[in-house]
PDB file of C-alpha atoms in Angstrom:
ATOM      1  CA  MET A   1      84.546  24.047  42.107  1.00 49.00           C
ATOM      2  CA  GLN A   2      85.118  27.812  41.996  1.00 64.00           C
ATOM      3  CA  ILE A   3      87.014  27.824  45.303  1.00 65.00           C
ATOM      4  CA  ASP A   4      89.628  25.368  43.977  1.00 67.00           C
ATOM      5  CA  SER A   5      90.240  27.524  40.912  1.00 69.00           C
ATOM      6  CA  SER A   6      90.576  30.578  43.149  1.00 71.00           C
ATOM      7  CA  LEU A   7      93.207  28.805  45.271  1.00 79.00           C
ATOM      8  CA  LYS A   8      95.020  27.873  42.070  1.00 86.00           C
ATOM      9  CA  SER A   9      95.030  31.554  41.071  1.00 88.00           C
ATOM     10  CA  PHE A  10      96.636  32.433  44.422  1.00 89.00           C
ATOM     11  CA  GLN A  11      99.215  29.699  43.836  1.00 89.00           C
ATOM     12  CA  LYS A  12      99.857  31.101  40.350  1.00 92.00           C
ATOM     13  CA  LYS A  13     100.474  34.552  41.839  1.00 92.00           C
ATOM     14  CA  MET A  14     102.937  33.052  44.319  1.00 91.00           C
ATOM     15  CA  GLU A  15     104.695  31.248  41.468  1.00 93.00           C
ATOM     16  CA  GLU A  16     104.916  34.546  39.543  1.00 93.00           C
ATOM     17  CA  THR A  17     106.480  36.184  42.603  1.00 92.00           C
ATOM     18  CA  LEU A  18     109.058  33.397  42.795  1.00 90.00           C
ATOM     19  CA  SER A  19     109.925  33.652  39.085  1.00 90.00           C
ATOM     20  CA  SER A  20     110.198  37.437  39.376  1.00 88.00           C
ATOM     21  CA  LEU A  21     112.671  36.969  42.233  1.00 89.00           C
ATOM     22  CA  THR A  22     114.626  34.451  40.153  1.00 87.00           C
ATOM     23  CA  LYS A  23     114.835  36.936  37.274  1.00 83.00           C
ATOM     24  CA  ASP A  24     115.929  39.744  39.598  1.00 82.00           C
ATOM     25  CA  LEU A  25     118.584  37.553  41.200  1.00 81.00           C
ATOM     26  CA  SER A  26     119.991  36.641  37.796  1.00 77.00           C
ATOM     27  CA  THR A  27     120.804  40.308  37.195  1.00 73.00           C
ATOM     28  CA  ILE A  28     123.029  40.507  40.271  1.00 74.00           C
ATOM     29  CA  ARG A  29     126.573  39.889  39.168  1.00 64.00           C
ATOM     30  CA  THR A  30     128.777  37.405  40.912  1.00 66.00           C
ATOM     31  CA  GLY A  31     132.166  38.192  39.402  1.00 64.00           C
ATOM     32  CA  ARG A  32     131.506  36.217  36.223  1.00 70.00           C
ATOM     33  CA  ALA A  33     130.086  37.737  33.077  1.00 72.00           C
ATOM     34  CA  HIS A  34     126.605  36.677  32.010  1.00 72.00           C
ATOM     35  CA  ILE A  35     124.146  38.260  29.616  1.00 74.00           C
ATOM     36  CA  SER A  36     121.324  38.684  32.136  1.00 75.00           C
ATOM     37  CA  MET A  37     123.495  41.093  34.176  1.00 76.00           C
ATOM     38  CA  LEU A  38     122.358  43.852  31.847  1.00 76.00           C
ATOM     39  CA  ASP A  39     118.635  42.963  31.782  1.00 75.00           C
ATOM     40  CA  LEU A  40     117.530  45.777  34.078  1.00 76.00           C
ATOM     41  CA  ILE A  41     119.471  48.494  32.241  1.00 80.00           C
ATOM     42  CA  LYS A  42     117.264  50.802  30.193  1.00 85.00           C
ATOM     43  CA  VAL A  43     118.725  53.113  27.563  1.00 84.00           C
ATOM     44  CA  GLU A  44     117.075  56.333  26.441  1.00 83.00           C
ATOM     45  CA  VAL A  45     116.969  56.105  22.643  1.00 82.00           C
ATOM     46  CA  TYR A  46     114.470  57.255  20.039  1.00 79.00           C
ATOM     47  CA  GLY A  47     112.702  59.330  22.700  1.00 81.00           C
ATOM     48  CA  GLN A  48     111.932  56.411  25.011  1.00 85.00           C
ATOM     49  CA  LEU A  49     113.557  54.043  27.486  1.00 84.00           C
ATOM     50  CA  MET A  50     114.372  50.690  25.926  1.00 84.00           C
ATOM     51  CA  PRO A  51     115.941  47.562  27.407  1.00 84.00           C
ATOM     52  CA  ILE A  52     119.559  47.298  26.384  1.00 80.00           C
ATOM     53  CA  ASN A  53     118.973  43.946  24.680  1.00 81.00           C
ATOM     54  CA  GLN A  54     116.583  45.647  22.227  1.00 82.00           C
ATOM     55  CA  ILE A  55     119.212  47.976  20.786  1.00 83.00           C
ATOM     56  CA  GLY A  56     122.035  45.506  20.293  1.00 83.00           C
ATOM     57  CA  THR A  57     123.262  41.940  20.568  1.00 84.00           C
ATOM     58  CA  ILE A  58     124.807  41.065  23.921  1.00 83.00           C
ATOM     59  CA  SER A  59     127.341  38.270  24.157  1.00 84.00           C
ATOM     60  CA  VAL A  60     129.829  36.869  26.654  1.00 84.00           C
ATOM     61  CA  SER A  61     133.341  37.299  25.221  1.00 80.00           C
ATOM     62  CA  ASP A  62     135.034  35.390  28.045  1.00 79.00           C
ATOM     63  CA  PRO A  63     134.250  34.730  31.734  1.00 76.00           C
ATOM     64  CA  GLN A  64     135.333  38.251  32.651  1.00 80.00           C
ATOM     65  CA  SER A  65     133.856  40.367  29.833  1.00 82.00           C
ATOM     66  CA  LEU A  66     130.732  41.102  27.843  1.00 82.00           C
ATOM     67  CA  SER A  67     130.336  42.760  24.465  1.00 84.00           C
ATOM     68  CA  ILE A  68     127.392  44.546  22.913  1.00 82.00           C
ATOM     69  CA  GLN A  69     127.146  44.875  19.133  1.00 86.00           C
ATOM     70  CA  LEU A  70     124.853  47.885  18.733  1.00 84.00           C
ATOM     71  CA  TRP A  71     122.605  47.973  15.693  1.00 86.00           C
ATOM     72  CA  ASP A  72     122.645  51.768  15.367  1.00 82.00           C
ATOM     73  CA  ASN A  73     125.923  53.699  15.718  1.00 82.00           C
ATOM     74  CA  ASN A  74     124.000  56.699  17.112  1.00 82.00           C
ATOM     75  CA  ASN A  75     123.090  54.709  20.249  1.00 81.00           C
ATOM     76  CA  VAL A  76     126.668  53.973  21.348  1.00 83.00           C
ATOM     77  CA  LYS A  77     127.056  56.985  23.644  1.00 85.00           C
ATOM     78  CA  PHE A  78     123.562  56.533  25.160  1.00 85.00           C
ATOM     79  CA  CYS A  79     124.202  52.862  25.846  1.00 84.00           C
ATOM     80  CA  GLU A  80     127.632  53.583  27.323  1.00 86.00           C
ATOM     81  CA  LYS A  81     126.123  56.241  29.607  1.00 86.00           C
ATOM     82  CA  ALA A  82     123.341  53.916  30.802  1.00 85.00           C
ATOM     83  CA  ILE A  83     125.837  51.174  31.681  1.00 82.00           C
ATOM     84  CA  ARG A  84     128.108  53.589  33.562  1.00 83.00           C
ATOM     85  CA  GLU A  85     125.167  55.016  35.530  1.00 82.00           C
ATOM     86  CA  SER A  86     123.772  51.604  36.494  1.00 80.00           C
ATOM     87  CA  ASN A  87     124.641  50.300  39.950  1.00 71.00           C
ATOM     88  CA  LEU A  88     126.662  47.444  38.443  1.00 73.00           C
ATOM     89  CA  ASN A  89     130.017  49.247  38.668  1.00 74.00           C
ATOM     90  CA  LEU A  90     130.818  48.504  35.026  1.00 79.00           C
ATOM     91  CA  ASN A  91     132.963  50.675  32.770  1.00 82.00           C
ATOM     92  CA  PRO A  92     132.360  49.993  29.044  1.00 84.00           C
ATOM     93  CA  ILE A  93     135.033  50.567  26.404  1.00 80.00           C
ATOM     94  CA  THR A  94     133.859  51.806  23.014  1.00 84.00           C
ATOM     95  CA  ASP A  95     135.213  50.129  19.897  1.00 82.00           C
ATOM     96  CA  GLY A  96     133.210  51.524  16.976  1.00 80.00           C
ATOM     97  CA  GLN A  97     129.716  50.036  17.223  1.00 80.00           C
ATOM     98  CA  ILE A  98     130.837  47.516  19.823  1.00 83.00           C
ATOM     99  CA  LEU A  99     130.923  48.126  23.554  1.00 80.00           C
ATOM    100  CA  ARG A 100     133.356  45.904  25.440  1.00 83.00           C
ATOM    101  CA  ILE A 101     132.534  45.587  29.113  1.00 82.00           C
ATOM    102  CA  PRO A 102     135.147  44.121  31.435  1.00 82.00           C
ATOM    103  CA  VAL A 103     133.602  42.578  34.547  1.00 79.00           C
ATOM    104  CA  PRO A 104     135.960  43.280  37.458  1.00 76.00           C
ATOM    105  CA  LYS A 105     136.459  40.825  40.283  1.00 77.00           C
ATOM    106  CA  LEU A 106     134.248  41.594  43.244  1.00 74.00           C
ATOM    107  CA  SER A 107     135.839  43.131  46.314  1.00 77.00           C
ATOM    108  CA  GLU A 108     134.848  41.820  49.729  1.00 80.00           C
ATOM    109  CA  GLU A 109     133.018  45.093  50.407  1.00 80.00           C
ATOM    110  CA  ARG A 110     131.039  44.819  47.149  1.00 75.00           C
ATOM    111  CA  ARG A 111     130.188  41.173  47.904  1.00 80.00           C
ATOM    112  CA  LYS A 112     128.682  42.203  51.245  1.00 81.00           C
ATOM    113  CA  GLU A 113     126.805  45.046  49.560  1.00 79.00           C
ATOM    114  CA  LEU A 114     125.370  42.633  46.961  1.00 80.00           C
ATOM    115  CA  SER A 115     124.444  40.211  49.723  1.00 83.00           C
ATOM    116  CA  LYS A 116     122.408  42.982  51.383  1.00 84.00           C
ATOM    117  CA  ILE A 117     120.649  43.696  48.072  1.00 82.00           C
ATOM    118  CA  VAL A 118     119.796  39.997  47.787  1.00 86.00           C
ATOM    119  CA  SER A 119     118.374  40.046  51.316  1.00 87.00           C
ATOM    120  CA  GLN A 120     116.241  43.080  50.475  1.00 88.00           C
ATOM    121  CA  GLN A 121     114.855  41.331  47.396  1.00 88.00           C
ATOM    122  CA  SER A 122     114.148  38.285  49.530  1.00 90.00           C
ATOM    123  CA  GLU A 123     112.164  40.343  51.998  1.00 92.00           C
ATOM    124  CA  LYS A 124     110.150  42.028  49.217  1.00 92.00           C
ATOM    125  CA  SER A 125     109.271  38.623  47.785  1.00 93.00           C
ATOM    126  CA  LYS A 126     108.262  37.248  51.167  1.00 93.00           C
ATOM    127  CA  ILE A 127     106.044  40.270  51.787  1.00 93.00           C
ATOM    128  CA  SER A 128     104.451  39.742  48.387  1.00 94.00           C
ATOM    129  CA  ILE A 129     103.766  36.070  49.195  1.00 93.00           C
ATOM    130  CA  ARG A 130     102.235  37.056  52.556  1.00 94.00           C
ATOM    131  CA  ASN A 131     100.044  39.670  50.868  1.00 94.00           C
ATOM    132  CA  ILE A 132      98.800  37.017  48.443  1.00 93.00           C
ATOM    133  CA  ARG A 133      98.038  34.757  51.427  1.00 93.00           C
ATOM    134  CA  ARG A 134      96.148  37.595  53.125  1.00 94.00           C
ATOM    135  CA  SER A 135      94.092  38.146  49.968  1.00 92.00           C
ATOM    136  CA  GLY A 136      93.345  34.426  49.887  1.00 90.00           C
ATOM    137  CA  MET A 137      92.288  34.367  53.541  1.00 91.00           C
ATOM    138  CA  ASP A 138      90.032  37.395  52.969  1.00 92.00           C
ATOM    139  CA  PHE A 139      88.513  35.646  49.962  1.00 90.00           C
ATOM    140  CA  LEU A 140      87.818  32.495  51.996  1.00 88.00           C
ATOM    141  CA  LYS A 141      86.258  34.531  54.819  1.00 90.00           C
ATOM    142  CA  SER A 142      83.962  36.287  52.348  1.00 89.00           C
ATOM    143  CA  GLN A 143      82.995  32.921  50.841  1.00 87.00           C
ATOM    144  CA  GLU A 144      82.111  31.607  54.307  1.00 86.00           C
ATOM    145  CA  LYS A 145      80.211  34.791  55.172  1.00 88.00           C
ATOM    146  CA  ASN A 146      78.188  34.475  51.955  1.00 86.00           C
ATOM    147  CA  LYS A 147      77.430  30.826  52.837  1.00 86.00           C
ATOM    148  CA  ILE A 148      79.268  29.504  49.765  1.00 83.00           C
ATOM    149  CA  ILE A 149      81.555  27.375  51.948  1.00 80.00           C
ATOM    150  CA  SER A 150      81.126  26.036  55.469  1.00 84.00           C
ATOM    151  CA  GLU A 151      83.273  26.952  58.457  1.00 85.00           C
ATOM    152  CA  ASP A 152      85.017  23.562  58.261  1.00 87.00           C
ATOM    153  CA  GLU A 153      85.788  24.052  54.560  1.00 86.00           C
ATOM    154  CA  ASN A 154      87.143  27.512  55.338  1.00 85.00           C
ATOM    155  CA  LYS A 155      89.478  26.072  57.989  1.00 90.00           C
ATOM    156  CA  LYS A 156      90.679  23.303  55.676  1.00 89.00           C
ATOM    157  CA  LEU A 157      91.233  25.686  52.737  1.00 88.00           C
ATOM    158  CA  SER A 158      92.909  28.238  55.037  1.00 90.00           C
ATOM    159  CA  ASN A 159      95.308  25.518  56.205  1.00 92.00           C
ATOM    160  CA  ASP A 160      95.999  24.562  52.572  1.00 90.00           C
ATOM    161  CA  LEU A 161      96.694  28.208  51.748  1.00 91.00           C
ATOM    162  CA  GLN A 162      99.040  28.504  54.743  1.00 93.00           C
ATOM    163  CA  LYS A 163     100.929  25.355  53.684  1.00 93.00           C
ATOM    164  CA  MET A 164     101.262  26.783  50.168  1.00 93.00           C
ATOM    165  CA  THR A 165     102.574  30.044  51.638  1.00 94.00           C
ATOM    166  CA  ASP A 166     105.111  28.213  53.798  1.00 94.00           C
ATOM    167  CA  GLU A 167     106.252  26.200  50.774  1.00 94.00           C
ATOM    168  CA  TYR A 168     106.879  29.342  48.694  1.00 93.00           C
ATOM    169  CA  ILE A 169     108.648  31.114  51.564  1.00 94.00           C
ATOM    170  CA  LYS A 170     110.962  28.079  51.819  1.00 95.00           C
ATOM    171  CA  LYS A 171     111.604  28.189  48.058  1.00 93.00           C
ATOM    172  CA  ILE A 172     112.506  31.892  48.344  1.00 93.00           C
ATOM    173  CA  GLU A 173     114.876  31.199  51.222  1.00 93.00           C
ATOM    174  CA  THR A 174     116.544  28.399  49.230  1.00 93.00           C
ATOM    175  CA  LYS A 175     117.078  30.669  46.206  1.00 91.00           C
ATOM    176  CA  ILE A 176     118.451  33.422  48.426  1.00 90.00           C
ATOM    177  CA  LYS A 177     120.911  31.079  50.174  1.00 90.00           C
ATOM    178  CA  GLU A 178     122.129  29.807  46.792  1.00 88.00           C
ATOM    179  CA  LYS A 179     122.637  33.341  45.496  1.00 86.00           C
ATOM    180  CA  GLU A 180     124.396  34.515  48.663  1.00 85.00           C
ATOM    181  CA  GLN A 181     126.756  31.526  48.492  1.00 83.00           C
ATOM    182  CA  GLU A 182     127.427  32.328  44.835  1.00 81.00           C
ATOM    183  CA  ILE A 183     128.210  35.958  45.723  1.00 79.00           C
ATOM    184  CA  LEU A 184     130.301  35.297  48.803  1.00 76.00           C
ATOM    185  CA  LYS A 185     132.405  32.430  47.479  1.00 74.00           C
ATOM    186  CA  VAL A 186     135.884  33.557  46.528  1.00 52.00           C
TER     187      VAL A 186
END
């Protein structure tokens, strides 16, 4: 039935929202070095903005530092500048074609700041899920108005869509709590 496939498409959109949140949360540093910290950094090279992982190899040297082996020596200063200007509070050290990036311990103030950022991302994701639900409800109303589904089917499918929405909101809240605990633990 076309309606079932439409509900699945709304569920797929909610799943995409959740995975986008997961990816965004992985870029927020928690005092330990990890490669995904640098995922959102774009470097202006060759006349365009490129993700940092496309101009060099990123690796974790130890729990408190990263290193980037750049493929082109000309990109070192651009990469260094992009890292310094990011909101990650990182200060790379140049060693030829390698950038060494010490990851400082988080201060209590910075932990609270990161926690607020996590909350903001949570709210954006929840709004996105609610907008998907609204689109689904509008779709079901139009299907009922066009006599494709009955009023009872609309109510049942609307309830299913609401349950799906509640489930994804809960998943978002769980991810956010996990990330906040990770940030705030000393």
